[in-house]
Amino acid sequence: MTSAAPSKTIFLETFGCQMNELDSELVQDQLSTLGFTFHDSRNSADVVLFNTCSVREQAENKVLSRIGELSVEKADGRDVIIGMLGCLPEREGESLLSKYPSIDFLCGPSELNMLPSLLDNAIQGIALNRADRSALQGNRSRRSAALSAAEDNLELLDLSRSFNPDYLQTKGKSAYVRITRGCNKFCTYCVVPNTRGAEVHRPPDSIIDECKELAETGVIEVTLLGQTVNHYRYTHGVALNADGIEVPQIGPGLTAFKKPVAPSDHVTTFANLLQRIHEEVPELQRIRFVTSYPRDFGDDILTVMRDCQRICNYLHVPAQSGSNRILKLMNRGYTVEEYLEFVDRARAIIPDVEIAGDIIVGFPTETEEDFQATVDLIKHVRFKNNFVFHYSPRPGTVAIDRFEDDVPRDVKRRRLNELLDIGAVISGEVHRAYIGQEIDIFVEKVSSKEHQQKGVELRWEQAKVQLSGRTAGDLICVFDVNQDVAESMVGEIVQVKITESAPLLLKGTLSVAQLAK
Ligand code: SAH
Ligand code: SF4
Ligand code: F3S
């Protein structure tokens, strides 16, 4: 790295899912260690990095319009380096460099360990050809045992996370921990298997160590991340790559080793992993995980969730559609009946579990009858909330090649709004059921909208501030406290008595037991 690097400031903007948020955090750690400083103004930074998402066209358009604005500034003489990270360059490839000449370099999500050298080249103004200005996986990891080398570097990136005491000041007491990279499911509409590569599970000891170190810095809540997180399965000693070829695994300390193993007791399942984190990191008061895949839920996972008090009673398990015909075209690998069987089983084992989901409306050939089946599914499951998306055809997916995007825009919009309306009624009822209960809230922040004192303000009355947090079941809850104690409650778990509700919100007051503390 050049001696000029430390004086450079970086603006980093993140789009997309929790994986990207975590990657951005690791990028920030990595580049701060090298002497860069992070800056919250895009207009004056020396380097602008976008960590991008490609899951829907809209997500890509957002970042491309930012690039357009910066191109104009660059043409007007602004000296700024632009780097595009994440899923969009991985999906689109090097052609982005010719389409958008203002972009200095591209770095895919599986190549983030290459970022410092890409950035250094750009700072030094080394004139490189297109290939040297991009670090992209280009599906390499799906091909061979070269996987282990790439994996090594990625594992190093996760292990490079800084656990300094400043962590709490900058990131709060809640942290993401990756347990699985990539995805092997190939749902026909989805870019993720192409952008994030083959599914690779991290060694359980590395995950536990990371949780312990986070807990030592004061973190009390972790969210385990994977595209199909409950599919986690680590075979010690020997692993198979996507082609079924044995590759050496990376053990703790990153020495590649290969030794013969007896099958049964050398596998760590997702249920084992949850239980180990719960037992071995007692400082963690909340353990969550996203996103779950409906088909991989054995009773072992649900039973561990029931028996381990600090594992949250929350599941995000997208159904995507309520029609078997559409689920088949999506290659989701389950039927509506199987999905409902899973929901019934989850509720039988964990009665207070809250379930959230995702739905795609307007998938090619979706009829009113298919849509009605989705309405029925939503009414039956009673999700605490559902994220509803229009189908967006994505280059490189099976669906864009095989099916015409034949559901008109206005029909997609109507179906989306209808699902949102029905969902709001159900969420309203789910939330209302909490009125009168005293529940633990993990306080996340001082809510932006300050409490408005109504009527005459009495002089001796302290100003109130609204705090916002979440229940273990992931319901958002706001409550008012006196201004002088507000900051000290952020990052704590407090007990709140719920007095009111709205479709996506609980409102309450600190419980008497809490006030007495
Ligand atoms: N791995 C997660 C979800 C990843 S993408 C899972 O399988 O559940 C997040 C959500 O985006 C998906 O659940 C899906 O509902 C939505 N999505 C993905 N591709 C899409 C597309 N092409 N058009 C519209 N929505 C899409
Ligand atoms: Fe995409 Fe399906 Fe994998 Fe989720 S499970 S990331 S929707 S391919
Ligand atoms: Fe988007 Fe990539 Fe995540 S496409 S949803 S940022 S895995």
PDB file of C-alpha atoms and ligand atoms in Angstrom, residues 183-187 189-193 227-228 293 320 332, ligand 2:
ATOM      1  CA  CYS A 183     -26.426 -21.175  -2.564  1.00  0.00           C
ATOM      2  CA  ASN A 184     -27.012 -24.425  -4.440  1.00  0.00           C
ATOM      3  CA  LYS A 185     -30.778 -24.235  -4.807  1.00  0.00           C
ATOM      4  CA  PHE A 186     -31.077 -22.531  -8.183  1.00  0.00           C
ATOM      5  CA  CYS A 187     -34.613 -21.223  -7.856  1.00  0.00           C
ATOM      6  CA  TYR A 189     -35.863 -16.572 -10.854  1.00  0.00           C
ATOM      7  CA  CYS A 190     -32.824 -15.967  -8.656  1.00  0.00           C
ATOM      8  CA  VAL A 191     -29.360 -14.539  -9.366  1.00  0.00           C
ATOM      9  CA  VAL A 192     -27.830 -15.454  -6.003  1.00  0.00           C
ATOM     10  CA  PRO A 193     -26.340 -18.867  -6.955  1.00  0.00           C
ATOM     11  CA  GLN A 227     -29.055 -18.002   2.032  1.00  0.00           C
ATOM     12  CA  THR A 228     -30.594 -21.266   3.233  1.00  0.00           C
ATOM     13  CA  TYR A 293     -35.502 -22.771   3.555  1.00  0.00           C
ATOM     14  CA  GLN A 320     -42.692 -17.451  -2.531  1.00  0.00           C
ATOM     15  CA  ARG A 332     -38.516 -24.366  -5.095  1.00  0.00           C
TER      16      ARG A 332
HETATM   17 FE1  SF4 B   2     -32.131 -17.586  -4.418  1.00  0.00          FE
HETATM   18 FE2  SF4 B   2     -33.519 -19.785  -4.045  1.00  0.00          FE
HETATM   19 FE3  SF4 B   2     -30.982 -19.664  -3.231  1.00  0.00          FE
HETATM   20 FE4  SF4 B   2     -32.840 -18.260  -1.961  1.00  0.00          FE
HETATM   21  S1  SF4 B   2     -32.750 -20.494  -2.088  1.00  0.00           S
HETATM   22  S2  SF4 B   2     -30.845 -17.523  -2.618  1.00  0.00           S
HETATM   23  S3  SF4 B   2     -34.237 -17.674  -3.609  1.00  0.00           S
HETATM   24  S4  SF4 B   2     -31.689 -19.604  -5.333  1.00  0.00           S
END
